[in-house]
mmCIF file of C-alpha atoms and ligand atoms in Angstrom:
data_model
loop_
_atom_site.group_PDB
_atom_site.id
_atom_site.type_symbol
_atom_site.label_atom_id
_atom_site.label_comp_id
_atom_site.label_asym_id
_atom_site.label_seq_id
_atom_site.Cartn_x
_atom_site.Cartn_y
_atom_site.Cartn_z
ATOM 1 C CA UNK A 1 7.692 8.302 -18.748
ATOM 2 C CA UNK A 2 8.886 8.640 -14.949
ATOM 3 C CA UNK A 3 12.297 9.744 -13.673
ATOM 4 C CA UNK A 4 11.958 8.123 -10.285
ATOM 5 C CA UNK A 5 9.726 5.096 -10.930
ATOM 6 C CA UNK A 6 9.745 1.897 -12.971
ATOM 7 C CA UNK A 7 6.283 0.755 -14.136
ATOM 8 C CA UNK A 8 5.522 -2.735 -15.688
ATOM 9 C CA UNK A 9 2.270 -4.340 -16.320
ATOM 10 C CA UNK A 10 2.396 -7.920 -15.888
ATOM 11 C CA UNK A 11 -0.565 -10.182 -16.602
ATOM 12 C CA UNK A 12 -3.025 -7.327 -15.899
ATOM 13 C CA UNK A 13 -1.069 -6.316 -12.563
ATOM 14 C CA UNK A 14 1.159 -3.101 -12.581
ATOM 15 C CA UNK A 15 4.580 -3.363 -10.844
ATOM 16 C CA UNK A 16 5.269 -0.196 -9.409
ATOM 17 C CA UNK A 17 9.002 -0.092 -8.194
ATOM 18 C CA UNK A 18 10.200 3.133 -6.590
ATOM 19 C CA UNK A 19 13.701 3.738 -8.150
ATOM 20 C CA UNK A 20 16.198 5.731 -5.882
ATOM 21 C CA UNK A 21 18.218 2.955 -4.587
ATOM 22 C CA UNK A 22 21.317 5.242 -4.012
ATOM 23 C CA UNK A 23 18.745 7.031 -1.822
ATOM 24 C CA UNK A 24 17.279 3.984 -0.431
ATOM 25 C CA UNK A 25 14.269 4.790 -2.393
ATOM 26 C CA UNK A 26 13.136 8.148 0.013
ATOM 27 C CA UNK A 27 10.188 9.876 -0.913
ATOM 28 C CA UNK A 28 11.137 13.384 -2.561
ATOM 29 C CA UNK A 29 8.592 15.529 -4.166
ATOM 30 C CA UNK A 30 9.330 14.115 -7.503
ATOM 31 C CA UNK A 31 8.845 10.434 -6.107
ATOM 32 C CA UNK A 32 5.456 11.533 -4.462
ATOM 33 C CA UNK A 33 4.025 13.198 -7.252
ATOM 34 C CA UNK A 34 5.127 10.325 -9.688
ATOM 35 C CA UNK A 35 3.545 8.018 -7.248
ATOM 36 C CA UNK A 36 0.321 9.767 -7.508
ATOM 37 C CA UNK A 37 0.266 9.931 -11.107
ATOM 38 C CA UNK A 38 1.150 6.236 -11.446
ATOM 39 C CA UNK A 39 -1.707 4.883 -9.052
ATOM 40 C CA UNK A 40 -4.086 7.586 -11.000
ATOM 41 C CA UNK A 41 -3.101 6.134 -14.078
ATOM 42 C CA UNK A 42 -3.640 2.202 -13.090
ATOM 43 C CA UNK A 43 -6.781 3.308 -11.554
ATOM 44 C CA UNK A 44 -7.839 4.767 -14.843
ATOM 45 C CA UNK A 45 -6.471 1.616 -16.937
ATOM 46 C CA UNK A 46 -8.973 -0.778 -17.613
ATOM 47 C CA UNK A 47 -6.284 -3.338 -18.615
ATOM 48 C CA UNK A 48 -4.799 -3.059 -15.080
ATOM 49 C CA UNK A 49 -6.608 -4.969 -12.330
ATOM 50 C CA UNK A 50 -4.598 -4.686 -9.759
ATOM 51 C CA UNK A 51 -0.780 -3.258 -8.542
ATOM 52 C CA UNK A 52 2.329 -3.924 -6.386
ATOM 53 C CA UNK A 53 4.329 -1.353 -5.048
ATOM 54 C CA UNK A 54 8.075 -2.412 -4.181
ATOM 55 C CA UNK A 55 11.512 -0.874 -4.193
ATOM 56 C CA UNK A 56 14.348 -1.065 -6.102
ATOM 57 C CA UNK A 57 17.747 -2.298 -5.051
ATOM 58 C CA UNK A 58 18.497 -5.214 -2.390
ATOM 59 C CA UNK A 59 18.158 -2.810 0.661
ATOM 60 C CA UNK A 60 15.335 -0.725 1.049
ATOM 61 C CA UNK A 61 11.711 -1.034 0.120
ATOM 62 C CA UNK A 62 11.451 3.158 1.036
ATOM 63 C CA UNK A 63 13.863 4.657 3.841
ATOM 64 C CA UNK A 64 11.250 7.258 4.410
ATOM 65 C CA UNK A 65 10.562 10.791 3.154
ATOM 66 C CA UNK A 66 13.331 12.649 1.673
ATOM 67 C CA UNK A 67 14.939 14.419 5.160
ATOM 68 C CA UNK A 68 16.894 16.739 2.842
ATOM 69 C CA UNK A 69 13.568 18.291 1.855
ATOM 70 C CA UNK A 70 12.481 18.819 5.482
ATOM 71 C CA UNK A 71 15.484 21.369 6.183
ATOM 72 C CA UNK A 72 13.942 25.173 6.808
ATOM 73 C CA UNK A 73 10.499 24.553 6.479
ATOM 74 C CA UNK A 74 7.975 26.599 8.310
ATOM 75 C CA UNK A 75 4.921 25.407 10.616
ATOM 76 C CA UNK A 76 2.431 26.034 7.692
ATOM 77 C CA UNK A 77 4.768 24.324 5.118
ATOM 78 C CA UNK A 78 5.365 20.996 7.341
ATOM 79 C CA UNK A 79 1.408 20.965 7.320
ATOM 80 C CA UNK A 80 1.161 21.332 3.907
ATOM 81 C CA UNK A 81 3.782 18.585 3.376
ATOM 82 C CA UNK A 82 1.968 16.190 5.572
ATOM 83 C CA UNK A 83 -1.613 16.968 4.005
ATOM 84 C CA UNK A 84 -0.233 16.297 0.557
ATOM 85 C CA UNK A 85 1.451 13.413 1.674
ATOM 86 C CA UNK A 86 -1.516 11.860 3.221
ATOM 87 C CA UNK A 87 -3.821 12.978 0.182
ATOM 88 C CA UNK A 88 -1.529 10.783 -1.781
ATOM 89 C CA UNK A 89 -1.728 7.546 0.049
ATOM 90 C CA UNK A 90 -5.285 8.037 0.646
ATOM 91 C CA UNK A 91 -5.536 7.552 -3.049
ATOM 92 C CA UNK A 92 -3.658 4.343 -2.894
ATOM 93 C CA UNK A 93 -5.973 3.452 0.058
ATOM 94 C CA UNK A 94 -9.227 4.244 -1.766
ATOM 95 C CA UNK A 95 -8.063 2.601 -4.849
ATOM 96 C CA UNK A 96 -11.147 0.284 -6.165
ATOM 97 C CA UNK A 97 -8.416 -2.051 -7.593
ATOM 98 C CA UNK A 98 -5.971 -3.943 -4.860
ATOM 99 C CA UNK A 99 -2.737 -2.510 -4.415
ATOM 100 C CA UNK A 100 -0.254 -4.433 -2.289
ATOM 101 C CA UNK A 101 3.206 -3.631 -0.872
ATOM 102 C CA UNK A 102 5.859 -6.283 -1.376
ATOM 103 C CA UNK A 103 8.046 -4.786 0.984
ATOM 104 C CA UNK A 104 11.954 -6.016 0.193
ATOM 105 C CA UNK A 105 13.840 -4.068 2.625
ATOM 106 C CA UNK A 106 13.445 -0.930 5.231
ATOM 107 C CA UNK A 107 10.400 0.544 5.438
ATOM 108 C CA UNK A 108 11.055 3.192 7.469
ATOM 109 C CA UNK A 109 8.681 6.689 7.754
ATOM 110 C CA UNK A 110 7.203 7.463 5.364
ATOM 111 C CA UNK A 111 8.206 3.915 3.503
ATOM 112 C CA UNK A 112 6.194 2.313 6.541
ATOM 113 C CA UNK A 113 3.510 4.834 6.010
ATOM 114 C CA UNK A 114 3.511 4.155 2.235
ATOM 115 C CA UNK A 115 3.119 0.231 2.759
ATOM 116 C CA UNK A 116 0.483 0.916 5.272
ATOM 117 C CA UNK A 117 -1.497 2.748 2.835
ATOM 118 C CA UNK A 118 -1.405 -0.465 0.613
ATOM 119 C CA UNK A 119 -4.271 -2.723 1.017
ATOM 120 C CA UNK A 120 -2.109 -5.206 2.685
ATOM 121 C CA UNK A 121 1.857 -5.992 2.777
ATOM 122 C CA UNK A 122 3.742 -9.132 2.011
ATOM 123 C CA UNK A 123 7.441 -8.850 3.330
ATOM 124 C CA UNK A 124 10.632 -10.468 2.200
ATOM 125 C CA UNK A 125 12.393 -11.904 5.664
ATOM 126 C CA UNK A 126 15.140 -8.663 5.257
ATOM 127 C CA UNK A 127 12.416 -6.270 5.632
ATOM 128 C CA UNK A 128 12.930 -3.848 8.465
ATOM 129 C CA UNK A 129 9.818 -1.589 9.759
ATOM 130 C CA UNK A 130 9.651 1.412 11.833
ATOM 131 C CA UNK A 131 8.508 5.062 12.522
ATOM 132 C CA UNK A 132 11.929 6.736 13.295
ATOM 133 C CA UNK A 133 10.554 10.204 13.177
ATOM 134 C CA UNK A 134 11.122 10.933 16.889
ATOM 135 C CA UNK A 135 15.110 10.645 16.280
ATOM 136 C CA UNK A 136 14.655 13.724 14.015
ATOM 137 C CA UNK A 137 12.426 15.700 16.245
ATOM 138 C CA UNK A 138 9.379 14.823 14.115
ATOM 139 C CA UNK A 139 6.199 12.779 14.530
ATOM 140 C CA UNK A 140 4.981 10.610 11.431
ATOM 141 C CA UNK A 141 2.942 12.793 8.944
ATOM 142 C CA UNK A 142 1.719 10.610 6.341
ATOM 143 C CA UNK A 143 -0.892 8.540 8.212
ATOM 144 C CA UNK A 144 1.504 6.732 10.310
ATOM 145 C CA UNK A 145 0.003 7.383 13.945
ATOM 146 C CA UNK A 146 -3.303 6.365 12.350
ATOM 147 C CA UNK A 147 -2.718 3.542 10.569
ATOM 148 C CA UNK A 148 -0.114 2.091 12.763
ATOM 149 C CA UNK A 149 -2.506 2.070 15.565
ATOM 150 C CA UNK A 150 -5.292 0.658 13.552
ATOM 151 C CA UNK A 151 -3.169 -2.231 12.525
ATOM 152 C CA UNK A 152 -1.178 -3.105 15.534
ATOM 153 C CA UNK A 153 -2.841 -1.491 18.380
ATOM 154 C CA UNK A 154 -2.397 1.570 20.369
ATOM 155 C CA UNK A 155 -0.195 0.005 22.610
ATOM 156 C CA UNK A 156 2.278 -1.325 20.116
ATOM 157 C CA UNK A 157 1.905 1.739 17.907
ATOM 158 C CA UNK A 158 2.996 4.043 20.891
ATOM 159 C CA UNK A 159 5.951 1.861 21.898
ATOM 160 C CA UNK A 160 6.932 1.987 18.177
ATOM 161 C CA UNK A 161 6.553 5.556 17.476
ATOM 162 C CA UNK A 162 7.835 7.067 20.667
ATOM 163 C CA UNK A 163 11.231 5.052 20.611
ATOM 164 C CA UNK A 164 11.566 4.979 16.944
ATOM 165 C CA UNK A 165 12.460 1.201 17.116
ATOM 166 C CA UNK A 166 12.574 -1.151 14.091
ATOM 167 C CA UNK A 167 11.178 -4.217 14.192
ATOM 168 C CA UNK A 168 11.986 -7.116 11.673
ATOM 169 C CA UNK A 169 9.918 -8.939 9.459
ATOM 170 C CA UNK A 170 8.924 -11.952 12.255
ATOM 171 C CA UNK A 171 7.751 -9.468 14.454
ATOM 172 C CA UNK A 172 5.698 -7.313 11.829
ATOM 173 C CA UNK A 173 4.147 -10.509 11.000
ATOM 174 C CA UNK A 174 3.407 -11.213 14.491
ATOM 175 C CA UNK A 175 1.904 -7.887 15.067
ATOM 176 C CA UNK A 176 -0.349 -8.312 12.273
ATOM 177 C CA UNK A 177 1.366 -5.584 10.174
ATOM 178 C CA UNK A 178 2.401 -7.775 7.211
ATOM 179 C CA UNK A 179 0.443 -10.935 5.913
ATOM 180 C CA UNK A 180 3.269 -13.291 5.007
ATOM 181 C CA UNK A 181 7.099 -13.449 5.196
ATOM 182 C CA UNK A 182 8.729 -15.015 2.370
ATOM 183 C CA UNK A 183 12.422 -14.702 0.919
ATOM 184 C CA UNK A 184 13.579 -12.000 -1.169
ATOM 185 C CA UNK A 185 13.895 -14.274 -4.011
ATOM 186 C CA UNK A 186 10.046 -15.345 -3.625
ATOM 187 C CA UNK A 187 8.608 -12.101 -2.729
ATOM 188 C CA UNK A 188 7.431 -10.351 -5.943
ATOM 189 C CA UNK A 189 6.299 -13.971 -7.229
ATOM 190 C CA UNK A 190 4.357 -14.411 -3.933
ATOM 191 C CA UNK A 191 2.696 -11.070 -4.114
ATOM 192 C CA UNK A 192 1.934 -11.567 -7.672
ATOM 193 C CA UNK A 193 0.397 -14.750 -7.236
ATOM 194 C CA UNK A 194 -2.138 -13.467 -4.251
ATOM 195 C CA UNK A 195 -2.840 -10.580 -6.454
ATOM 196 C CA UNK A 196 -3.783 -13.177 -9.442
ATOM 197 C CA UNK A 197 -6.437 -14.809 -7.320
ATOM 198 C CA UNK A 198 -8.334 -11.452 -6.208
ATOM 199 C CA UNK A 199 -7.728 -10.199 -9.616
ATOM 200 C CA UNK A 200 -9.792 -13.052 -11.192
ATOM 201 C CA UNK A 201 -12.808 -12.245 -9.018
ATOM 202 C CA UNK A 202 -15.745 -10.011 -9.941
ATOM 203 C CA UNK A 203 -13.665 -6.535 -10.056
ATOM 204 C CA UNK A 204 -16.963 -4.663 -8.858
ATOM 205 C CA UNK A 205 -17.222 -6.696 -5.858
ATOM 206 C CA UNK A 206 -13.266 -6.438 -5.141
ATOM 207 C CA UNK A 207 -13.909 -2.839 -5.257
ATOM 208 C CA UNK A 208 -17.039 -2.866 -2.779
ATOM 209 C CA UNK A 209 -15.232 -5.110 -0.572
ATOM 210 C CA UNK A 210 -12.258 -2.364 -0.297
ATOM 211 C CA UNK A 211 -14.468 0.358 0.169
ATOM 212 C CA UNK A 212 -16.473 -1.094 2.711
ATOM 213 C CA UNK A 213 -13.486 -2.391 4.635
ATOM 214 C CA UNK A 214 -11.984 1.188 4.498
ATOM 215 C CA UNK A 215 -15.039 2.628 5.877
ATOM 216 C CA UNK A 216 -14.700 0.314 9.047
ATOM 217 C CA UNK A 217 -12.742 2.989 10.522
ATOM 218 C CA UNK A 218 -15.721 5.441 9.885
ATOM 219 C CA UNK A 219 -18.929 5.803 11.908
ATOM 220 C CA UNK A 220 -20.634 4.321 8.797
ATOM 221 C CA UNK A 221 -18.892 1.246 8.286
ATOM 222 C CA UNK A 222 -21.765 -1.042 8.647
ATOM 223 C CA UNK A 223 -23.938 1.067 6.606
ATOM 224 C CA UNK A 224 -21.178 1.149 3.993
ATOM 225 C CA UNK A 225 -21.319 -2.532 3.904
ATOM 226 C CA UNK A 226 -24.962 -2.476 3.192
ATOM 227 C CA UNK A 227 -24.790 0.198 0.246
ATOM 228 C CA UNK A 228 -21.829 -2.251 -1.436
ATOM 229 C CA UNK A 229 -23.757 -5.305 -0.694
ATOM 230 C CA UNK A 230 -26.902 -3.905 -2.310
ATOM 231 C CA UNK A 231 -24.941 -2.556 -5.277
ATOM 232 C CA UNK A 232 -23.336 -5.777 -6.406
ATOM 233 C CA UNK A 233 -27.149 -7.051 -6.927
ATOM 234 C CA UNK A 234 -27.163 -4.468 -9.638
ATOM 235 C CA UNK A 235 -24.161 -5.858 -11.454
ATOM 236 C CA UNK A 236 -23.894 -8.078 -14.107
ATOM 237 C CA UNK A 237 -20.982 -10.322 -12.372
ATOM 238 C CA UNK A 238 -23.077 -10.726 -9.557
ATOM 239 C CA UNK A 239 -25.908 -12.350 -12.060
ATOM 240 C CA UNK A 240 -23.064 -14.161 -13.504
ATOM 241 C CA UNK A 241 -21.242 -15.560 -10.222
ATOM 242 C CA UNK A 242 -24.447 -17.082 -8.765
ATOM 243 C CA UNK A 243 -25.379 -18.662 -11.972
ATOM 244 C CA UNK A 244 -22.132 -20.218 -12.423
ATOM 245 C CA UNK A 245 -22.518 -21.680 -8.633
ATOM 246 C CA UNK A 246 -25.769 -22.962 -9.336
ATOM 247 C CA UNK A 247 -24.918 -24.335 -13.026
ATOM 248 C CA UNK A 248 -21.784 -25.788 -11.603
ATOM 249 C CA UNK A 249 -19.387 -23.930 -13.713
ATOM 250 C CA UNK A 250 -16.684 -21.472 -13.747
ATOM 251 C CA UNK A 251 -17.839 -17.865 -13.557
ATOM 252 C CA UNK A 252 -16.774 -15.452 -16.146
ATOM 253 C CA UNK A 253 -16.602 -11.901 -14.852
ATOM 254 C CA UNK A 254 -16.487 -8.809 -16.865
ATOM 255 C CA UNK A 255 -16.440 -6.032 -14.228
ATOM 256 C CA UNK A 256 -19.788 -4.957 -15.243
HETATM 257 N N1 LIG B 301 16.221 10.628 3.084
HETATM 258 C C1 LIG B 301 17.008 11.352 2.571
HETATM 259 N N2 LIG B 301 18.404 10.372 2.211
HETATM 260 C C2 LIG B 301 18.068 9.194 2.681
HETATM 261 C C3 LIG B 301 17.108 8.629 3.584
HETATM 262 C C4 LIG B 301 16.073 9.750 3.727
HETATM 263 N N3 LIG B 301 14.994 9.333 4.583
HETATM 264 N N4 LIG B 301 17.500 7.301 3.775
HETATM 265 C C5 LIG B 301 18.755 7.145 3.631
HETATM 266 N N5 LIG B 301 19.191 8.155 2.499
HETATM 267 C C6 LIG B 301 20.324 8.227 2.025
HETATM 268 C C7 LIG B 301 21.442 8.540 2.933
HETATM 269 O O1 LIG B 301 21.587 9.767 3.289
HETATM 270 C C8 LIG B 301 22.526 8.143 2.087
HETATM 271 O O2 LIG B 301 22.878 8.945 0.954
HETATM 272 P P1 LIG B 301 24.264 9.366 0.909
HETATM 273 O O3 LIG B 301 25.089 7.947 0.090
HETATM 274 O O4 LIG B 301 24.527 10.482 -0.346
HETATM 275 O O5 LIG B 301 25.022 9.841 1.730
HETATM 276 C C9 LIG B 301 22.008 6.811 1.040
HETATM 277 O O6 LIG B 301 20.649 6.883 1.262
HETATM 278 C C10 LIG B 301 22.172 5.430 1.766
HETATM 279 O O7 LIG B 301 22.013 5.729 3.179
HETATM 280 P P2 LIG B 301 22.674 5.156 4.367
HETATM 281 O O8 LIG B 301 22.556 5.811 5.642
HETATM 282 O O9 LIG B 301 24.276 5.356 3.927
HETATM 283 O O10 LIG B 301 22.519 3.646 4.766
HETATM 284 P P3 LIG B 301 22.446 2.732 5.953
HETATM 285 O O11 LIG B 301 22.846 1.435 5.392
HETATM 286 O O12 LIG B 301 24.015 2.962 6.663
HETATM 287 O O13 LIG B 301 21.498 3.042 6.747
HETATM 288 C C11 LIG B 301 19.345 3.470 7.313
HETATM 289 C C12 LIG B 301 20.241 2.684 6.539
HETATM 290 C C13 LIG B 301 17.822 3.131 6.594
HETATM 291 C C14 LIG B 301 19.412 2.914 8.706
HETATM 292 C C15 LIG B 301 19.467 4.977 7.408
HETATM 293 O O14 LIG B 301 19.664 5.432 5.879
HETATM 294 C C16 LIG B 301 18.549 6.051 7.658
HETATM 295 O O15 LIG B 301 18.486 5.742 9.229
HETATM 296 N N6 LIG B 301 17.713 6.597 7.084
HETATM 297 C C17 LIG B 301 16.624 7.504 7.676
HETATM 298 C C18 LIG B 301 15.487 6.827 8.002
HETATM 299 C C19 LIG B 301 14.458 7.761 8.763
HETATM 300 O O16 LIG B 301 14.747 8.323 9.542
HETATM 301 N N7 LIG B 301 13.396 7.723 8.091
HETATM 302 C C20 LIG B 301 12.476 8.858 8.341
HETATM 303 C C21 LIG B 301 12.788 10.026 7.561
HETATM 304 S S1 LIG B 301 10.676 10.746 8.109
#
């Protein structure tokens, strides 16, 4: 179905593997278009409750946007490329179903930006993170200046972006860029196990949580939380969840 992605649904969780290992899974136009399709498809598929994004091969999650596609672009074409990349990554961030990055190696440039667009990140101890665009005479264009600053703070983000430095998984964990660091062998199972917990909860409450958390970066964040909290009172799952607690039984959520 896809030429640059592998997809598999395991126990209701879609595993998307970016599959260009000979190019360290660099994000060319085809990967970006297919990633966008795959995310749209999992959002629309009622059998899928969450997703993992990872990279093929032992070396890289994603080593960046495909640099060969930058050659000869005009200022307007550069802007259009950034806009398109930002739109695709925004769809990931705004997914009502949780999408987690399992970072198995280099997450550089667009790869770090892709990981940051996911709802959170689990890393293998081989992972390396950075925004090395300055080495190419560029700046991050797929949301990196914004999401890295939000995730690790302005001082650390500025240092990383203007030096182009790469940090290892331990440092990324200290910075709060990743939630956990595990061995490469344990990475996928660890990521799936966290997602399984979230996917056992009320799907609409998970979706409203993600939307309200995303809104924390906007002026209306607290108002968005009020809307989401209120909307949950109109769901069957909230009636079921509260009743199950009071009746001392396990809740059975339907996503309604
Ligand atoms: N775009 C296009 N091709 C890329 C790429 C990228 N972002 N990152 C790696 N590749 C390709 C290399 O050109 C090479 O292809 P080739 O075998 O046809 O020559 C292949 O992937 C393997 O990469 P290589 O550089 O040989 O591996 P390495 O282990 O020596 O180095 C990195 C790994 C990640 C340090 C190095 O590939 C690198 O610096 N990549 C670019 C990172 C970057 O600047 N990303 C931001 C882009 S905006």
